[in-house]
mmCIF file of C-alpha atoms in Angstrom:
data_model
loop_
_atom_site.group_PDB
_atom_site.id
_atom_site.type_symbol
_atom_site.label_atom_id
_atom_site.label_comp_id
_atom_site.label_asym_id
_atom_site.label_seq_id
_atom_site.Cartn_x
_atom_site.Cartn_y
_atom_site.Cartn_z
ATOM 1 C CA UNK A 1 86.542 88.581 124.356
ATOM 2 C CA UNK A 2 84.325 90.889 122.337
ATOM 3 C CA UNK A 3 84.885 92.166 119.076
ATOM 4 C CA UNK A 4 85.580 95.844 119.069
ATOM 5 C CA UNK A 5 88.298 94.265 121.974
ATOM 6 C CA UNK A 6 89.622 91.778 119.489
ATOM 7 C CA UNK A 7 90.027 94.502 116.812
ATOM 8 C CA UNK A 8 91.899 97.192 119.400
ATOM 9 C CA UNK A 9 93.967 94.656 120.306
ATOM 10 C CA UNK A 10 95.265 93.676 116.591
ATOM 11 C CA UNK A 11 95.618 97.329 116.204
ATOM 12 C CA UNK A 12 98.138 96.880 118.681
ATOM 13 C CA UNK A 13 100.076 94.077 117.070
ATOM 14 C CA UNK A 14 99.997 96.013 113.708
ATOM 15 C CA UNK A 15 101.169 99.078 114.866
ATOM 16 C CA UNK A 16 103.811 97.945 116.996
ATOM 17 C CA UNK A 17 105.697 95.193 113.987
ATOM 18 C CA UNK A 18 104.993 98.395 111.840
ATOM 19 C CA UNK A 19 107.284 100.142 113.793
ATOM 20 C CA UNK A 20 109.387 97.233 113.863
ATOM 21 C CA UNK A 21 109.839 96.661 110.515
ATOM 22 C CA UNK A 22 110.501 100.684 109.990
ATOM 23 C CA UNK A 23 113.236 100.381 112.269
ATOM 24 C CA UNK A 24 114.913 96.713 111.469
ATOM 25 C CA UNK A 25 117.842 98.360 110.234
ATOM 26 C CA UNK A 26 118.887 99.003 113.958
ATOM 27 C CA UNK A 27 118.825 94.728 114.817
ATOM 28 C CA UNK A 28 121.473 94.095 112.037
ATOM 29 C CA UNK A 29 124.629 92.746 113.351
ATOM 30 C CA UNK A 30 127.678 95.145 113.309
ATOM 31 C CA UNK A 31 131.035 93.730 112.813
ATOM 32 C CA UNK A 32 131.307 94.139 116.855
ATOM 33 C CA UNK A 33 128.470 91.026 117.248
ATOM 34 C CA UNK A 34 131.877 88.855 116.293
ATOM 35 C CA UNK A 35 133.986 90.970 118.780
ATOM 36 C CA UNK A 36 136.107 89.203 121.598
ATOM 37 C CA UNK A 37 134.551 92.281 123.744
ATOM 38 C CA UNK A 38 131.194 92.853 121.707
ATOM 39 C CA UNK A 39 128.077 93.747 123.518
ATOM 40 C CA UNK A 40 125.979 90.874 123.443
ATOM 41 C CA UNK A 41 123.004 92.774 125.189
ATOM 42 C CA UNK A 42 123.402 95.572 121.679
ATOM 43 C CA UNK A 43 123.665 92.790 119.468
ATOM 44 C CA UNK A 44 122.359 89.214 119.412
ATOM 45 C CA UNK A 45 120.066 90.263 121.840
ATOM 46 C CA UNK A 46 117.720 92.130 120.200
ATOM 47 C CA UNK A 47 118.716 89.653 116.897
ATOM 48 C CA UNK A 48 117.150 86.834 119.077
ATOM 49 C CA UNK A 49 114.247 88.660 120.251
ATOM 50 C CA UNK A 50 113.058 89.878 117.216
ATOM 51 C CA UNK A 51 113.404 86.290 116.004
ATOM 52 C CA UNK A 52 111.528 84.281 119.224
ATOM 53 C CA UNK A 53 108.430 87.144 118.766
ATOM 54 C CA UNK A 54 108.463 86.793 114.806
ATOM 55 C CA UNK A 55 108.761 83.042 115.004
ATOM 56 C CA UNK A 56 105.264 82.988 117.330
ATOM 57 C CA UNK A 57 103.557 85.236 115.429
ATOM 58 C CA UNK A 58 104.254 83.336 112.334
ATOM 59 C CA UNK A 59 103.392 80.168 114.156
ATOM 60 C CA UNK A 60 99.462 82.168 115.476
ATOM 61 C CA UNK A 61 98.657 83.388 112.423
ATOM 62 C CA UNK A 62 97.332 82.303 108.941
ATOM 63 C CA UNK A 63 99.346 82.656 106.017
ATOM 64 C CA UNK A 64 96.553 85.051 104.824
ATOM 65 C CA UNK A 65 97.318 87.374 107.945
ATOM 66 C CA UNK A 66 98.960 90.593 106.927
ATOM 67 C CA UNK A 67 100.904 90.095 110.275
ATOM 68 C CA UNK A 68 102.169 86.372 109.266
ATOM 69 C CA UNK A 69 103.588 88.005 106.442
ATOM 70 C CA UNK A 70 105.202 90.851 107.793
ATOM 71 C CA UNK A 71 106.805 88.301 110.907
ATOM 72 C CA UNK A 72 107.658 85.793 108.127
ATOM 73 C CA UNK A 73 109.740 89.072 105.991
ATOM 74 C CA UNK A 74 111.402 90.074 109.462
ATOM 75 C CA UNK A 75 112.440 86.601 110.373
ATOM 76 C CA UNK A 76 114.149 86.039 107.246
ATOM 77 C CA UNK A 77 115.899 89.475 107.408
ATOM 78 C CA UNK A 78 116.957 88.042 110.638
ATOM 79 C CA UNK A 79 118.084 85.233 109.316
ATOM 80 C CA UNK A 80 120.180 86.882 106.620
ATOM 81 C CA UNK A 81 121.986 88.944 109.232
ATOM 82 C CA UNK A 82 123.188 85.318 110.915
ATOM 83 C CA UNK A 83 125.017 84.635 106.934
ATOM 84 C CA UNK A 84 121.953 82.187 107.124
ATOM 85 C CA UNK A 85 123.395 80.183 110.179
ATOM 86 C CA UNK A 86 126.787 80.526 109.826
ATOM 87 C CA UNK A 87 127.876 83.586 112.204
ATOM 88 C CA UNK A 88 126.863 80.554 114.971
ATOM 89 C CA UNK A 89 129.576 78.696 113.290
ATOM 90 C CA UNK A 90 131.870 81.249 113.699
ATOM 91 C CA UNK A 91 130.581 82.120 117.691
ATOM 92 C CA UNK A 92 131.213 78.478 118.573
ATOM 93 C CA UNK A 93 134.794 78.552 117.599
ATOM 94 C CA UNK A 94 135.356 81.979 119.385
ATOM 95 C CA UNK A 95 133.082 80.918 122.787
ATOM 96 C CA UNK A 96 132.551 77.554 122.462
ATOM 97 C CA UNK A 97 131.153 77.198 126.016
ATOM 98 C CA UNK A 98 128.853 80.587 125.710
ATOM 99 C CA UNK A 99 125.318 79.297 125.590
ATOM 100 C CA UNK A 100 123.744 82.943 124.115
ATOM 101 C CA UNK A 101 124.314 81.750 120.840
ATOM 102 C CA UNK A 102 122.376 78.306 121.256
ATOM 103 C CA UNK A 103 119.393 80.347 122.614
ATOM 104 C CA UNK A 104 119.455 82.715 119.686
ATOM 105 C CA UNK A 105 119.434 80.253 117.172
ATOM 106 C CA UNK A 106 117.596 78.027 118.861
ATOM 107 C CA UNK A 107 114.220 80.870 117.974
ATOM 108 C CA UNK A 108 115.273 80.046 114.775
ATOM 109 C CA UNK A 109 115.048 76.709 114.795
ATOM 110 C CA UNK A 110 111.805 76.420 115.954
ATOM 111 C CA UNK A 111 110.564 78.467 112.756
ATOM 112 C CA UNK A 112 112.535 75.871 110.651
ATOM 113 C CA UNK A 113 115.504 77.978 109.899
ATOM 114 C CA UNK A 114 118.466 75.724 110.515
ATOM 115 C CA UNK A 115 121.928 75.170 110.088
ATOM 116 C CA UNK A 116 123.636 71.560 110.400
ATOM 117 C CA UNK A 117 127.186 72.250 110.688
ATOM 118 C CA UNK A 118 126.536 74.393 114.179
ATOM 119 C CA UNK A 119 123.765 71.946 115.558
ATOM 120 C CA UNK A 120 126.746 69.402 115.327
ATOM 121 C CA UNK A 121 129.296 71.535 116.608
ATOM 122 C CA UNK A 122 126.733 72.884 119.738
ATOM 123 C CA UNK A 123 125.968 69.333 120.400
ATOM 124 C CA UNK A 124 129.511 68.185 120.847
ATOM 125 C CA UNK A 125 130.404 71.356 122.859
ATOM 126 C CA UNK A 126 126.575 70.194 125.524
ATOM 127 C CA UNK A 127 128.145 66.747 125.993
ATOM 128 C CA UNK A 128 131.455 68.214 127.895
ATOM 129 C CA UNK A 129 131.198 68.546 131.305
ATOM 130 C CA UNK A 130 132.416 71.841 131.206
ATOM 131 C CA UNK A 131 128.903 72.697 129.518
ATOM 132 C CA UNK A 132 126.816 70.913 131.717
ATOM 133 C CA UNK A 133 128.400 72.228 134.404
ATOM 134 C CA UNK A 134 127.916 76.138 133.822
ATOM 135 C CA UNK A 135 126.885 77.718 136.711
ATOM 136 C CA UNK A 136 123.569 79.840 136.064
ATOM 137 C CA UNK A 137 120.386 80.723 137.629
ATOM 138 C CA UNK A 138 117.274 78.059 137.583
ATOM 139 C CA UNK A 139 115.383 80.309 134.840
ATOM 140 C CA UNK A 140 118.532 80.495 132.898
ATOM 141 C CA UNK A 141 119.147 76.998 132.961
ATOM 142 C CA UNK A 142 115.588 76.140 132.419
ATOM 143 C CA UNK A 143 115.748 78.356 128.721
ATOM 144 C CA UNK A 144 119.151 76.658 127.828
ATOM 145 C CA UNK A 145 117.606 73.025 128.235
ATOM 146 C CA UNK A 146 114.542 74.090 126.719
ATOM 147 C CA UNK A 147 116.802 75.583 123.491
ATOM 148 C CA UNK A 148 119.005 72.254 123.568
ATOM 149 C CA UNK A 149 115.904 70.411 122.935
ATOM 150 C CA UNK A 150 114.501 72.746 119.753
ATOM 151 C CA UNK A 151 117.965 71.672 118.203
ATOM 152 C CA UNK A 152 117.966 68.263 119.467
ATOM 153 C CA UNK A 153 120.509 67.890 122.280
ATOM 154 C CA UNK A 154 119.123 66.449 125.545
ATOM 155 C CA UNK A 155 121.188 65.810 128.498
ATOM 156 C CA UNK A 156 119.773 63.881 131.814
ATOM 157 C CA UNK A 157 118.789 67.057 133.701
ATOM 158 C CA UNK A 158 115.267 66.756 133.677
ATOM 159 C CA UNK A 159 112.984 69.617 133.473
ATOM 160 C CA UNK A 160 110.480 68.555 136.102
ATOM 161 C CA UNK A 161 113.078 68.138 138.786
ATOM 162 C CA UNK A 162 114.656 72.539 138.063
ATOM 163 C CA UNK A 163 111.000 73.998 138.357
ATOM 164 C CA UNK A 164 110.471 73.610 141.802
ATOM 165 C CA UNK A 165 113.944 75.977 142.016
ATOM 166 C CA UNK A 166 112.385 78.698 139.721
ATOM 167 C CA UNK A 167 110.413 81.427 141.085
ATOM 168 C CA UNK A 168 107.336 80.499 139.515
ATOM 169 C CA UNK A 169 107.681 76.993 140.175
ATOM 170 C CA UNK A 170 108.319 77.425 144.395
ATOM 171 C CA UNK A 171 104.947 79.232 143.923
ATOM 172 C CA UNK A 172 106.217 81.597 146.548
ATOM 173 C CA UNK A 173 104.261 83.902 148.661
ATOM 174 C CA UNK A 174 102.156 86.110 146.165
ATOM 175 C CA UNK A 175 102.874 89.372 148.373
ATOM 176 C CA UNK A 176 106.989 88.865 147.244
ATOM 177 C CA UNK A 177 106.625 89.521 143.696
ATOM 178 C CA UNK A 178 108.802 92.278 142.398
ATOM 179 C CA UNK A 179 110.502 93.286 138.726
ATOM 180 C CA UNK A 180 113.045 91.125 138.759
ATOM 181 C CA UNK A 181 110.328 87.919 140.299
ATOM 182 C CA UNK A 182 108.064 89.345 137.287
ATOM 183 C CA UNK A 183 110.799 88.474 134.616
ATOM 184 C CA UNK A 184 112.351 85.495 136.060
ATOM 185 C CA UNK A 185 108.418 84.209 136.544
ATOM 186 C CA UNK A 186 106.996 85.225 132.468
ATOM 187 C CA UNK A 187 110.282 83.537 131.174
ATOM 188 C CA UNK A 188 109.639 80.380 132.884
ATOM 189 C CA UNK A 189 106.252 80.243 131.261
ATOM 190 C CA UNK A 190 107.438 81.315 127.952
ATOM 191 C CA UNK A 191 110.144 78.387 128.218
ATOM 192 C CA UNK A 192 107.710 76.129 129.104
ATOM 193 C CA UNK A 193 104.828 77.038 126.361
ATOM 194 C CA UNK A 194 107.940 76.855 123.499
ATOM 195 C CA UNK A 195 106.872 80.913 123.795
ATOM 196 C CA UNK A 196 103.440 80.806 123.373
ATOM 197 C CA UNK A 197 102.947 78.164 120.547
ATOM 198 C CA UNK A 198 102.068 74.739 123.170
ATOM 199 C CA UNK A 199 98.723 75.054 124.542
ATOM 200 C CA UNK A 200 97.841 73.276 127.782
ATOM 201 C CA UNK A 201 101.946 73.002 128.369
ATOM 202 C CA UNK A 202 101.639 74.787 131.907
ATOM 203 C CA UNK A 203 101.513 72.249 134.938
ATOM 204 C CA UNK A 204 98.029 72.808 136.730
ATOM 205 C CA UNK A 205 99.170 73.911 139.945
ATOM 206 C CA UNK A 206 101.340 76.680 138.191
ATOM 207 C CA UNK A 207 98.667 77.603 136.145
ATOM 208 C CA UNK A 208 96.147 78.051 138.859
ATOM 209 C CA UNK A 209 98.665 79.632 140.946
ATOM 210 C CA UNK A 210 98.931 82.577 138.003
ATOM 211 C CA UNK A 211 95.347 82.606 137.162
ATOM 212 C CA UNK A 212 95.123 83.658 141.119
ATOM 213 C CA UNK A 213 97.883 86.695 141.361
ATOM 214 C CA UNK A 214 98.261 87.401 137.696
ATOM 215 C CA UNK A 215 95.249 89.723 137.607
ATOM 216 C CA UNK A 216 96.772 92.132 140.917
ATOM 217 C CA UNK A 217 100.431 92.064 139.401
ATOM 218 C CA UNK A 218 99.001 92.942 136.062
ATOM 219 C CA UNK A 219 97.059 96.212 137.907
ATOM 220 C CA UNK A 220 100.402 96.880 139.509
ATOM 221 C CA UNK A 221 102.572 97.168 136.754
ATOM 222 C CA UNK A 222 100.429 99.288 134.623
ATOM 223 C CA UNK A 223 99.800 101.773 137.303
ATOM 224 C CA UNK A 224 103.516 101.855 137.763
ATOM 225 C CA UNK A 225 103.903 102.811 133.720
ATOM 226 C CA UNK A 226 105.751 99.416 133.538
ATOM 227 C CA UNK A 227 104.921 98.288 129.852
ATOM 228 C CA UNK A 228 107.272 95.754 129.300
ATOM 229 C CA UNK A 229 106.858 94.167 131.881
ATOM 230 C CA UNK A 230 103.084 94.462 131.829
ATOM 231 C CA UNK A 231 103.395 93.198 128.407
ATOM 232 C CA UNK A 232 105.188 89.953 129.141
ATOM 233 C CA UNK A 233 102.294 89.463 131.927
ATOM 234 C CA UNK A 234 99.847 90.238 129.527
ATOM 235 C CA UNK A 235 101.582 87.312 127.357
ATOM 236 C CA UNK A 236 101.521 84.722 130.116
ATOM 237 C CA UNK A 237 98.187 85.421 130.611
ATOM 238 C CA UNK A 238 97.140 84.694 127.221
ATOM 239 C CA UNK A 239 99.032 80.798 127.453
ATOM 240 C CA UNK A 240 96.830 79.794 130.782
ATOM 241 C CA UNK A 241 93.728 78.046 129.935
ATOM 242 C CA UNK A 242 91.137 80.572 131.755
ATOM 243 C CA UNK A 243 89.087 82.714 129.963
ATOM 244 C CA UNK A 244 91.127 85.848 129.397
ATOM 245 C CA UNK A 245 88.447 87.809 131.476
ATOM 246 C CA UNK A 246 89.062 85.772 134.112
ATOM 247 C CA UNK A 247 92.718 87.223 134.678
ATOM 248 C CA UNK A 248 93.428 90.060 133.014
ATOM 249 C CA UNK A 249 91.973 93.385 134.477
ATOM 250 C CA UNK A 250 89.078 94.607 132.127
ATOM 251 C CA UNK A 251 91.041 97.941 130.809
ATOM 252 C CA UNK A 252 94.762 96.734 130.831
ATOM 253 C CA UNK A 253 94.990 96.553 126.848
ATOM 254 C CA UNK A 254 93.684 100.441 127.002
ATOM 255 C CA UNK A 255 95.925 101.238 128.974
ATOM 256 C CA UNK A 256 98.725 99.554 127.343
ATOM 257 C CA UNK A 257 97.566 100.935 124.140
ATOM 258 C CA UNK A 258 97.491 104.869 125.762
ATOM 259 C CA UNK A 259 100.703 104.222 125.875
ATOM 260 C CA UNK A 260 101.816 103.989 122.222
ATOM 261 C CA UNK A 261 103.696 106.813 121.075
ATOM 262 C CA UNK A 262 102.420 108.129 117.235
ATOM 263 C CA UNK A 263 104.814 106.056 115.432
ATOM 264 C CA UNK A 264 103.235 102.434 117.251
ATOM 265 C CA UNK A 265 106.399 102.040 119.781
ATOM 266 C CA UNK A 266 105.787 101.480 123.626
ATOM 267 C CA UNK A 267 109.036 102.878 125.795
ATOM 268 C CA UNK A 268 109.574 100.410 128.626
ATOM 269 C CA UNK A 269 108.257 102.825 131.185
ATOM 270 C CA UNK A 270 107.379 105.908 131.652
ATOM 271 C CA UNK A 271 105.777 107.880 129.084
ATOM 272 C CA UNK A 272 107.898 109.756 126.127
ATOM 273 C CA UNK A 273 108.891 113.268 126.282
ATOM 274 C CA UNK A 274 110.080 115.799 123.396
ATOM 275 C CA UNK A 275 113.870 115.688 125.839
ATOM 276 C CA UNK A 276 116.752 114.580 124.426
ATOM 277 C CA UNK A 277 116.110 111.286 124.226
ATOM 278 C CA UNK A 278 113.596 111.045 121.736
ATOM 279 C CA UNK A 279 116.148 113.043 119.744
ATOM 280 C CA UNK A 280 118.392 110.147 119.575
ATOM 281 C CA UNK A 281 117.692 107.666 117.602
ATOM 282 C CA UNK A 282 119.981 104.791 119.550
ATOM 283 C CA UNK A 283 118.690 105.651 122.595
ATOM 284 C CA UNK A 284 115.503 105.796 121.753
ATOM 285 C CA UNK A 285 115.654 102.114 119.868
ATOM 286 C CA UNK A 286 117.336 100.679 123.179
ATOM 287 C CA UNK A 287 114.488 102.048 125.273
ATOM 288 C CA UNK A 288 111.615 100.905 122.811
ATOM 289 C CA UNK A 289 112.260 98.470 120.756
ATOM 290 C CA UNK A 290 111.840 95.615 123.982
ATOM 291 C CA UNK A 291 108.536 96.894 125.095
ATOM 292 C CA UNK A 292 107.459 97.011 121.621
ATOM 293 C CA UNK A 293 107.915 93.612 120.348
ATOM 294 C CA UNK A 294 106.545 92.149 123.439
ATOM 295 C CA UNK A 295 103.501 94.119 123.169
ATOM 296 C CA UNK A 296 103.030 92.897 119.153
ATOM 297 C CA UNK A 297 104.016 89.309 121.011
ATOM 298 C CA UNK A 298 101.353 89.510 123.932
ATOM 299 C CA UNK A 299 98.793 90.929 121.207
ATOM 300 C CA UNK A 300 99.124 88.143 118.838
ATOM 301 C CA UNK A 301 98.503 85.724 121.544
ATOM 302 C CA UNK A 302 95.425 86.987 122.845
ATOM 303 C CA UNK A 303 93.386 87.442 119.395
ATOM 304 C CA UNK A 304 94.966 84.241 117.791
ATOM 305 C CA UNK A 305 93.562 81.051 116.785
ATOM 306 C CA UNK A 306 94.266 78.141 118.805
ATOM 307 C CA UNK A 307 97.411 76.733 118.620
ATOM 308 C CA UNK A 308 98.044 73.573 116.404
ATOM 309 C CA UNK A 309 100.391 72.474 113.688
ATOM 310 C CA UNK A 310 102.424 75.369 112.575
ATOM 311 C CA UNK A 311 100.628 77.695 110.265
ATOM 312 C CA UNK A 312 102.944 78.189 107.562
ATOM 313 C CA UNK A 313 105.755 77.269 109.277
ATOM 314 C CA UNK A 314 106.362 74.151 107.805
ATOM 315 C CA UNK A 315 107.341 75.907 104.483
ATOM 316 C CA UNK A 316 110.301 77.057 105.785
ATOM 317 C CA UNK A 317 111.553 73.458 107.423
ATOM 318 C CA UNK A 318 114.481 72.588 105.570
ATOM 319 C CA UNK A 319 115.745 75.908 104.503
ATOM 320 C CA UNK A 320 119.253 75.542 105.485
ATOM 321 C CA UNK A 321 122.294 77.031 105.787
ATOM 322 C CA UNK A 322 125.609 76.451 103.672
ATOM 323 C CA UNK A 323 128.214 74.788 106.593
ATOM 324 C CA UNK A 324 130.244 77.367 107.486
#
């Protein structure tokens, strides 16, 4: 990648946890997060996202970086909204067979942020059958055994034997991809790459298999306006071990970037307008704030250095929380 297309990238990333950080007020957890009929998607959801994208950046970057330190300053205002690990506590008593809560903390855990008393209590709650039982879909399951491991629970379902039954992994016919194959398929690589911080974690054949199709689904999405999903394509892209000009289309980070709005936020599709949306401010952070951190996600791992032992991370290992 050349220079002046390193730099316009970063711009990306800077702009769009900029924005992010402007606007972290809106991921704190209301008292509804603890609700018996709390919105889960309005809540922990974005909590957990903000977390898995701050958590890679942190791990891609030196401690030097500008961006390590704003990703590092976001995580632990993340962190602080979870009473430092013990809200999980609390959601394991009220759903003790939900597995959202495992998945959210498990971003945290992989940034060292941990919290003992809810690692024990999640691991007694994975060795009922009623847990390993839950009926979900193949990339679902694949993200719940893949958090298990981070806080170490492992159960005999083996990994190698539920890819074949993802969408990715049945490497179906190319011509079948839609939105919904586009997510399930960038999720099983994020899963699989611990979100973009194991190199060379891809089997081959799925990895050729991307490095083939990647490059017309890319072109696809961006003509469609599709930015976050265009960014999470962008972001699998960046884990295969091709040169990046091998499979991504020479001017999708230009167009990704036309898409900014002034303030560094990309809407998930479409482009803004001065309606009534933009006017309102919850509306516009439900529409946004997605695209955005999977843009500053996608960006990191394309200019970052190799991956390798944490950089930085390790400073936070062993920061834990008080039992709750």
């Amino acid at each position: 990648m050349t220079a002046p297309g390193a730099r316009d990238i970063r711009r990306v990333a800077e702009d769009a946890l900029a924005w992010v950080a402007a606007h972290r007020a809106r991921f704190a957890l209301g008292e509804d997060a603890l609700a018996a009929d709390g919105r889960v998607d309005g809540t922990w959801k974005p909590l957990g996202e903000l977390a898995q994208v701050c958590a890679t950046v942190v791990h891609r970057t030196v401690p030097t970086d500008p961006l390590h330190a704003r990703a590092g300053e976001l995580l632990e205002f993340a962190w602080r909204q979870t009473r430092e690990g013990g809200t999980f506590s609390l959601l394991q008593r009220l759903e003790p067979f939900a597995t959202y809560p495992l998945e959210v903390y498990a971003a945290f855990a992989s940034a060292g942020f941990r919290h003992p008393a809810y690692e024990e209590a999640a691991a007694v709650a994975a060795r009922t059958r009623g847990w390993r039982l839950t009926e979900q879909d193949p990339t679902r399951r694949l993200g719940v055994l893949k958090a298990e491991e981070r806080c170490g629970i492992h159960r005999p379902e083996p990994v190698p034997a539920l890819l074949p039954r993802t969408w990715l992994g049945g490497l179906p016919e190319p011509w079948t991809f839609e939105r919904a194959a586009g997510y399930a398929l960038t999720h099983v690589v994020f899963h699989l790459t611990d979100w973009g911080r194991a190199d060379d974690a891809l089997p081959p054949d799925l990895a050729d298999y991307l490095a083939d199709w990647l490059p017309p689904w890319l072109d696809t999405c961006l003509d469609a306006g599709m930015w976050d999903l265009s960014s999470e394509l962008l972001a699998a892209a960046a884990t295969l071990p091709r040169p990046l000009d091998d499979v991504v289309p020479p001017d999708a980070w230009q167009r990704l970037a036309a898409a900014r709005d002034p303030s560094g936020a990309i809407r998930e599709e479409g482009r803004d307008t001065a309606d009534g949306e933009t006017r309102d401010p919850e509306r516009y952070f439900a529409t946004h704030y997605h695209s955005t951190l999977l843009a500053a996600f996608a960006a990191v791992l394309t200019t970052a250095r190799p991956a390798g032992a944490p950089a930085g991370a390790g400073t936070r290992h062993g920061r834990q929380g008080a039992p709750a």
